[in-house]
Amino acid sequence: MSLLSDLINLNLSDTTEKIIAEYIWIGGSGMDLRSKARTLSGPVDDPQKLPKWNYDGSSTGQAPGEDSEVILYPQAIFKDPFRRGNNILVMCDAYTPAGEPIPTNKRCSAAKIFSHPDIVAEVPWYGIEQEYTLLQKEVKWPIGWPVGGYPGPQGPYYCGIGADKAFGRDIVDSHYKACLYAGINISGINGEVMPGQWEFQVGPAVGISAGDELWVARYILERITEIAGVVLSFDPKPIQGDWNGAGAHTNYSTKSMRNDGGYEVIKKAIEKLGLKHKEHIAAYGEGNERRLTGRHETADINTFLWGVANRGASIRVGRDTEKAGKGYFEDRRPASNMDPYVVTSMIAETTILWKP
C-alpha cells in the first residue's frame, strides 16, 4: 500500500507527457502570495506560450463580487522544487478582462520603466538582501524564544551556530537548495542579528527579473514554512525594543557605474536619491518607521545620509568600490516587506531617467 509521501513524490514522466503548472500571483494586501495549479499537455519553457488564466478577485480583495474576474498573465517560469520533474512555477501579474493592470499590479509599470531605451542601455543589476523572521505558529513569537519571554541579548546570533543560537536552519537550507533548483539566482544565506531571523540574497539579477526572482523565492520560502508548521513574517520590526528590525537592502549598479570612472556616476546617482528621499521612503514598505530609527544599523527615516562602509547610513558604498573607483552601492532603506518591482524600478527611474 502506498504511503502519502510515495504519492506526493510520484514521477509523472513515467506515465504521461502532461505537466502541472502552479500559477503564482500577489494578492490584495500587496504582500500575500496566492497560487493555484493547472494541467498542461506537455513541457513549456516560454511564458508567452502559456495560457492566460483567471481567478476570483473578490476573494483576494482585488475585485468587487459583481465583477470578480481577474486575468492572470504568465510572465516568468521556474522549475517546481516541490513537484519536480517537468513541472513548473509560473510568476504572473493581474489584469482586468479589458486588459488594464489592476491597482495592485506593480509589475506592469516596472516593466515599462525597465524597457525604456536609456535603462536597457545601462543594464541595471540588483542584489536584494531579504531578511525575514520565523514565528511559532500558535503564539506568533520567534522560534527558539521562550513563549512570552526573551532570549539573551543580541550578539551571539548573527551568523551563529549551535542549538542555543541558530533556530530554523533546516528551513533556511531547504529554501536555499529549492531556489537553486528552481533556477533563481540565490547567492547566499545567513543567520541575522536577532535570533529567529534570517536572510537570503537574490542576485545579481538584471531589470525586471530581480522582482520576479525575489517574489518566487518568497513563495518557495512560505511553502516550506507551511510544511514545517512555522509562520513566515516580513514585518520590518517584528519585536519592539532592543532587537534589530528586518530590511531588504537593495544593491544596485549600472553599466556606467561598473566601468572606469564609475565612482563619479555613483556619487551623482546617490545625490539624486537624496533629493527624492521622501518619495522613496513612501514606497519602500509599510511600517518602516518602526525600523528606521537611527539605531540597530539604520539611519533615521527623516534623514538621508551616505557613507563608505557605514551601516548607519541610508546608502552605503563598499570599501572595494571606493578603492576600485567603480562598482555598486547599497540602498539600506527598503523594509523587508517592500515590493521589489516598485523598489528596483524606482531606483532605476530616479538614477537614470530623472533630470532634477
PDB file of C-alpha atoms in Angstrom, residues 156-340:
ATOM      1  CA  PRO A 156      25.947  35.620  19.553  1.00  0.00           C
ATOM      2  CA  TYR A 157      23.225  35.028  16.912  1.00  0.00           C
ATOM      3  CA  TYR A 158      24.483  36.788  13.759  1.00  0.00           C
ATOM      4  CA  CYS A 159      25.940  34.014  11.542  1.00  0.00           C
ATOM      5  CA  GLY A 160      25.927  31.932  14.747  1.00  0.00           C
ATOM      6  CA  ILE A 161      25.918  28.159  15.080  1.00  0.00           C
ATOM      7  CA  GLY A 162      24.619  25.899  17.817  1.00  0.00           C
ATOM      8  CA  ALA A 163      21.250  24.793  19.178  1.00  0.00           C
ATOM      9  CA  ASP A 164      21.061  27.811  21.510  1.00  0.00           C
ATOM     10  CA  LYS A 165      21.862  30.355  18.790  1.00  0.00           C
ATOM     11  CA  ALA A 166      20.588  29.200  15.374  1.00  0.00           C
ATOM     12  CA  PHE A 167      16.871  28.429  15.152  1.00  0.00           C
ATOM     13  CA  GLY A 168      15.322  27.120  11.903  1.00  0.00           C
ATOM     14  CA  ARG A 169      18.390  26.230   9.867  1.00  0.00           C
ATOM     15  CA  ASP A 170      16.630  23.217   8.273  1.00  0.00           C
ATOM     16  CA  ILE A 171      14.051  25.617   6.763  1.00  0.00           C
ATOM     17  CA  VAL A 172      16.781  28.011   5.603  1.00  0.00           C
ATOM     18  CA  ASP A 173      18.893  25.315   3.910  1.00  0.00           C
ATOM     19  CA  SER A 174      15.836  23.675   2.307  1.00  0.00           C
ATOM     20  CA  HIS A 175      14.908  27.066   0.877  1.00  0.00           C
ATOM     21  CA  TYR A 176      18.452  27.711  -0.391  1.00  0.00           C
ATOM     22  CA  LYS A 177      18.561  24.440  -2.339  1.00  0.00           C
ATOM     23  CA  ALA A 178      14.970  24.739  -3.557  1.00  0.00           C
ATOM     24  CA  CYS A 179      15.715  28.196  -5.011  1.00  0.00           C
ATOM     25  CA  LEU A 180      18.838  26.918  -6.792  1.00  0.00           C
ATOM     26  CA  TYR A 181      16.786  24.006  -8.154  1.00  0.00           C
ATOM     27  CA  ALA A 182      14.081  26.429  -9.363  1.00  0.00           C
ATOM     28  CA  GLY A 183      16.612  28.494 -11.328  1.00  0.00           C
ATOM     29  CA  ILE A 184      16.568  31.512  -9.016  1.00  0.00           C
ATOM     30  CA  ASN A 185      19.927  33.264  -8.762  1.00  0.00           C
ATOM     31  CA  ILE A 186      20.042  32.998  -4.965  1.00  0.00           C
ATOM     32  CA  SER A 187      23.554  33.980  -3.938  1.00  0.00           C
ATOM     33  CA  GLY A 188      23.701  33.202  -0.224  1.00  0.00           C
ATOM     34  CA  ILE A 189      22.058  32.894   3.206  1.00  0.00           C
ATOM     35  CA  ASN A 190      22.982  33.831   6.759  1.00  0.00           C
ATOM     36  CA  GLY A 191      21.624  33.985  10.286  1.00  0.00           C
ATOM     37  CA  GLU A 192      20.716  37.526  11.358  1.00  0.00           C
ATOM     38  CA  VAL A 193      21.399  39.674  14.440  1.00  0.00           C
ATOM     39  CA  MET A 194      18.056  38.890  16.096  1.00  0.00           C
ATOM     40  CA  PRO A 195      17.583  35.189  16.929  1.00  0.00           C
ATOM     41  CA  GLY A 196      14.927  33.527  14.724  1.00  0.00           C
ATOM     42  CA  GLN A 197      15.704  35.992  11.939  1.00  0.00           C
ATOM     43  CA  TRP A 198      17.490  35.006   8.733  1.00  0.00           C
ATOM     44  CA  GLU A 199      18.470  36.485   5.387  1.00  0.00           C
ATOM     45  CA  PHE A 200      18.799  35.255   1.823  1.00  0.00           C
ATOM     46  CA  GLN A 201      20.214  37.201  -1.111  1.00  0.00           C
ATOM     47  CA  VAL A 202      18.925  37.158  -4.684  1.00  0.00           C
ATOM     48  CA  GLY A 203      21.133  38.474  -7.472  1.00  0.00           C
ATOM     49  CA  PRO A 204      22.816  39.766  -9.391  1.00  0.00           C
ATOM     50  CA  ALA A 205      19.660  39.963 -11.481  1.00  0.00           C
ATOM     51  CA  VAL A 206      19.013  42.349 -14.369  1.00  0.00           C
ATOM     52  CA  GLY A 207      15.989  44.653 -14.510  1.00  0.00           C
ATOM     53  CA  ILE A 208      12.526  43.158 -14.041  1.00  0.00           C
ATOM     54  CA  SER A 209      13.919  39.672 -13.360  1.00  0.00           C
ATOM     55  CA  ALA A 210      15.087  40.843  -9.905  1.00  0.00           C
ATOM     56  CA  GLY A 211      11.445  41.327  -8.898  1.00  0.00           C
ATOM     57  CA  ASP A 212      10.299  38.039 -10.440  1.00  0.00           C
ATOM     58  CA  GLU A 213      13.071  36.074  -8.730  1.00  0.00           C
ATOM     59  CA  LEU A 214      12.558  37.669  -5.308  1.00  0.00           C
ATOM     60  CA  TRP A 215       8.797  37.103  -5.359  1.00  0.00           C
ATOM     61  CA  VAL A 216       9.200  33.433  -6.341  1.00  0.00           C
ATOM     62  CA  ALA A 217      11.915  32.988  -3.684  1.00  0.00           C
ATOM     63  CA  ARG A 218       9.433  34.393  -1.132  1.00  0.00           C
ATOM     64  CA  TYR A 219       6.766  31.998  -2.447  1.00  0.00           C
ATOM     65  CA  ILE A 220       9.061  28.980  -2.112  1.00  0.00           C
ATOM     66  CA  LEU A 221      10.030  30.058   1.416  1.00  0.00           C
ATOM     67  CA  GLU A 222       6.422  30.377   2.543  1.00  0.00           C
ATOM     68  CA  ARG A 223       5.575  26.976   1.065  1.00  0.00           C
ATOM     69  CA  ILE A 224       8.491  25.450   3.017  1.00  0.00           C
ATOM     70  CA  THR A 225       7.429  27.139   6.277  1.00  0.00           C
ATOM     71  CA  GLU A 226       3.909  25.783   5.621  1.00  0.00           C
ATOM     72  CA  ILE A 227       5.350  22.250   5.503  1.00  0.00           C
ATOM     73  CA  ALA A 228       7.402  22.928   8.657  1.00  0.00           C
ATOM     74  CA  GLY A 229       4.419  24.344  10.579  1.00  0.00           C
ATOM     75  CA  VAL A 230       6.169  27.678  11.108  1.00  0.00           C
ATOM     76  CA  VAL A 231       4.850  31.171  10.275  1.00  0.00           C
ATOM     77  CA  LEU A 232       6.885  33.433   7.974  1.00  0.00           C
ATOM     78  CA  SER A 233       6.956  37.151   8.818  1.00  0.00           C
ATOM     79  CA  PHE A 234       8.245  40.006   6.665  1.00  0.00           C
ATOM     80  CA  ASP A 235       7.346  42.596   9.319  1.00  0.00           C
ATOM     81  CA  PRO A 236      10.102  45.266   9.374  1.00  0.00           C
ATOM     82  CA  LYS A 237      10.143  45.370  13.191  1.00  0.00           C
ATOM     83  CA  PRO A 238       8.625  42.119  14.477  1.00  0.00           C
ATOM     84  CA  ILE A 239       9.760  42.643  18.090  1.00  0.00           C
ATOM     85  CA  GLN A 240       9.804  46.089  19.697  1.00  0.00           C
ATOM     86  CA  GLY A 241      12.731  47.119  21.892  1.00  0.00           C
ATOM     87  CA  ASP A 242      16.445  46.430  21.612  1.00  0.00           C
ATOM     88  CA  TRP A 243      16.155  43.995  18.694  1.00  0.00           C
ATOM     89  CA  ASN A 244      17.127  44.524  15.062  1.00  0.00           C
ATOM     90  CA  GLY A 245      14.403  45.067  12.513  1.00  0.00           C
ATOM     91  CA  ALA A 246      14.167  43.328   9.126  1.00  0.00           C
ATOM     92  CA  GLY A 247      15.084  45.026   5.864  1.00  0.00           C
ATOM     93  CA  ALA A 248      15.574  44.298   2.189  1.00  0.00           C
ATOM     94  CA  HIS A 249      18.832  46.121   1.429  1.00  0.00           C
ATOM     95  CA  THR A 250      18.997  46.659  -2.323  1.00  0.00           C
ATOM     96  CA  ASN A 251      22.406  46.632  -4.021  1.00  0.00           C
ATOM     97  CA  TYR A 252      22.473  48.388  -7.362  1.00  0.00           C
ATOM     98  CA  SER A 253      24.787  49.222 -10.232  1.00  0.00           C
ATOM     99  CA  THR A 254      24.563  50.342 -13.841  1.00  0.00           C
ATOM    100  CA  LYS A 255      26.975  49.724 -16.695  1.00  0.00           C
ATOM    101  CA  SER A 256      28.401  53.247 -16.233  1.00  0.00           C
ATOM    102  CA  MET A 257      28.983  52.587 -12.523  1.00  0.00           C
ATOM    103  CA  ARG A 258      30.739  49.293 -13.233  1.00  0.00           C
ATOM    104  CA  ASN A 259      33.054  50.885 -15.826  1.00  0.00           C
ATOM    105  CA  ASP A 260      36.147  53.026 -15.173  1.00  0.00           C
ATOM    106  CA  GLY A 261      35.170  56.367 -13.665  1.00  0.00           C
ATOM    107  CA  GLY A 262      32.046  54.754 -12.213  1.00  0.00           C
ATOM    108  CA  TYR A 263      32.547  56.202  -8.740  1.00  0.00           C
ATOM    109  CA  GLU A 264      31.616  59.691 -10.004  1.00  0.00           C
ATOM    110  CA  VAL A 265      28.454  58.224 -11.581  1.00  0.00           C
ATOM    111  CA  ILE A 266      27.640  56.539  -8.250  1.00  0.00           C
ATOM    112  CA  LYS A 267      28.004  59.834  -6.354  1.00  0.00           C
ATOM    113  CA  LYS A 268      25.692  61.631  -8.809  1.00  0.00           C
ATOM    114  CA  ALA A 269      23.124  58.815  -8.504  1.00  0.00           C
ATOM    115  CA  ILE A 270      23.235  58.991  -4.689  1.00  0.00           C
ATOM    116  CA  GLU A 271      22.748  62.765  -4.856  1.00  0.00           C
ATOM    117  CA  LYS A 272      19.584  62.228  -6.938  1.00  0.00           C
ATOM    118  CA  LEU A 273      18.301  59.620  -4.468  1.00  0.00           C
ATOM    119  CA  GLY A 274      18.819  62.145  -1.657  1.00  0.00           C
ATOM    120  CA  LEU A 275      16.678  64.722  -3.475  1.00  0.00           C
ATOM    121  CA  LYS A 276      13.843  62.170  -3.749  1.00  0.00           C
ATOM    122  CA  HIS A 277      14.284  60.683  -0.255  1.00  0.00           C
ATOM    123  CA  LYS A 278      10.669  61.265   0.836  1.00  0.00           C
ATOM    124  CA  GLU A 279       9.162  59.692  -2.287  1.00  0.00           C
ATOM    125  CA  HIS A 280      11.394  56.640  -1.979  1.00  0.00           C
ATOM    126  CA  ILE A 281      10.663  56.169   1.733  1.00  0.00           C
ATOM    127  CA  ALA A 282       6.911  56.318   0.980  1.00  0.00           C
ATOM    128  CA  ALA A 283       7.317  53.414  -1.474  1.00  0.00           C
ATOM    129  CA  TYR A 284       9.837  51.346   0.498  1.00  0.00           C
ATOM    130  CA  GLY A 285       7.463  49.272   2.667  1.00  0.00           C
ATOM    131  CA  GLU A 286       4.740  49.506   5.315  1.00  0.00           C
ATOM    132  CA  GLY A 287       5.732  50.104   8.935  1.00  0.00           C
ATOM    133  CA  ASN A 288       9.283  51.115   8.014  1.00  0.00           C
ATOM    134  CA  GLU A 289       9.145  53.993  10.526  1.00  0.00           C
ATOM    135  CA  ARG A 290       9.309  51.360  13.312  1.00  0.00           C
ATOM    136  CA  ARG A 291      12.606  50.091  11.835  1.00  0.00           C
ATOM    137  CA  LEU A 292      14.384  53.234  10.558  1.00  0.00           C
ATOM    138  CA  THR A 293      15.059  54.859  13.942  1.00  0.00           C
ATOM    139  CA  GLY A 294      18.775  55.665  13.667  1.00  0.00           C
ATOM    140  CA  ARG A 295      19.549  52.638  15.859  1.00  0.00           C
ATOM    141  CA  HIS A 296      20.168  48.957  15.053  1.00  0.00           C
ATOM    142  CA  GLU A 297      22.189  49.616  11.880  1.00  0.00           C
ATOM    143  CA  THR A 298      19.731  52.097  10.343  1.00  0.00           C
ATOM    144  CA  ALA A 299      19.610  55.804   9.502  1.00  0.00           C
ATOM    145  CA  ASP A 300      16.653  57.799  10.867  1.00  0.00           C
ATOM    146  CA  ILE A 301      13.699  57.707   8.445  1.00  0.00           C
ATOM    147  CA  ASN A 302      13.695  61.524   8.010  1.00  0.00           C
ATOM    148  CA  THR A 303      17.439  61.796   7.428  1.00  0.00           C
ATOM    149  CA  PHE A 304      19.297  60.996   4.211  1.00  0.00           C
ATOM    150  CA  LEU A 305      22.996  60.310   4.534  1.00  0.00           C
ATOM    151  CA  TRP A 306      25.502  58.164   2.699  1.00  0.00           C
ATOM    152  CA  GLY A 307      28.932  56.905   3.579  1.00  0.00           C
ATOM    153  CA  VAL A 308      31.635  54.386   2.787  1.00  0.00           C
ATOM    154  CA  ALA A 309      31.254  51.180   4.856  1.00  0.00           C
ATOM    155  CA  ASN A 310      28.692  52.935   7.101  1.00  0.00           C
ATOM    156  CA  ARG A 311      25.878  50.610   8.149  1.00  0.00           C
ATOM    157  CA  GLY A 312      24.118  53.500   9.899  1.00  0.00           C
ATOM    158  CA  ALA A 313      23.659  55.332   6.583  1.00  0.00           C
ATOM    159  CA  SER A 314      20.740  55.428   4.123  1.00  0.00           C
ATOM    160  CA  ILE A 315      23.142  54.483   1.309  1.00  0.00           C
ATOM    161  CA  ARG A 316      26.323  52.507   1.909  1.00  0.00           C
ATOM    162  CA  VAL A 317      29.201  52.379  -0.557  1.00  0.00           C
ATOM    163  CA  GLY A 318      31.595  49.471  -0.078  1.00  0.00           C
ATOM    164  CA  ARG A 319      35.317  49.949   0.564  1.00  0.00           C
ATOM    165  CA  ASP A 320      36.052  47.875  -2.576  1.00  0.00           C
ATOM    166  CA  THR A 321      34.014  50.255  -4.736  1.00  0.00           C
ATOM    167  CA  GLU A 322      35.776  53.314  -3.316  1.00  0.00           C
ATOM    168  CA  LYS A 323      39.176  51.690  -3.836  1.00  0.00           C
ATOM    169  CA  ALA A 324      38.465  50.482  -7.405  1.00  0.00           C
ATOM    170  CA  GLY A 325      36.788  53.772  -8.380  1.00  0.00           C
ATOM    171  CA  LYS A 326      33.834  51.804  -9.761  1.00  0.00           C
ATOM    172  CA  GLY A 327      31.270  49.226  -8.642  1.00  0.00           C
ATOM    173  CA  TYR A 328      27.920  49.408  -6.872  1.00  0.00           C
ATOM    174  CA  PHE A 329      26.118  50.863  -3.844  1.00  0.00           C
ATOM    175  CA  GLU A 330      23.585  49.578  -1.323  1.00  0.00           C
ATOM    176  CA  ASP A 331      20.262  51.298  -0.565  1.00  0.00           C
ATOM    177  CA  ARG A 332      19.662  50.276   3.065  1.00  0.00           C
ATOM    178  CA  ARG A 333      16.236  51.931   3.370  1.00  0.00           C
ATOM    179  CA  PRO A 334      13.820  49.337   1.916  1.00  0.00           C
ATOM    180  CA  ALA A 335      11.858  47.344   4.515  1.00  0.00           C
ATOM    181  CA  SER A 336      11.624  43.551   4.439  1.00  0.00           C
ATOM    182  CA  ASN A 337       8.014  43.825   3.178  1.00  0.00           C
ATOM    183  CA  MET A 338       8.849  46.093   0.217  1.00  0.00           C
ATOM    184  CA  ASP A 339       7.659  45.251  -3.287  1.00  0.00           C
ATOM    185  CA  PRO A 340      10.800  44.550  -5.356  1.00  0.00           C
TER     186      PRO A 340
END
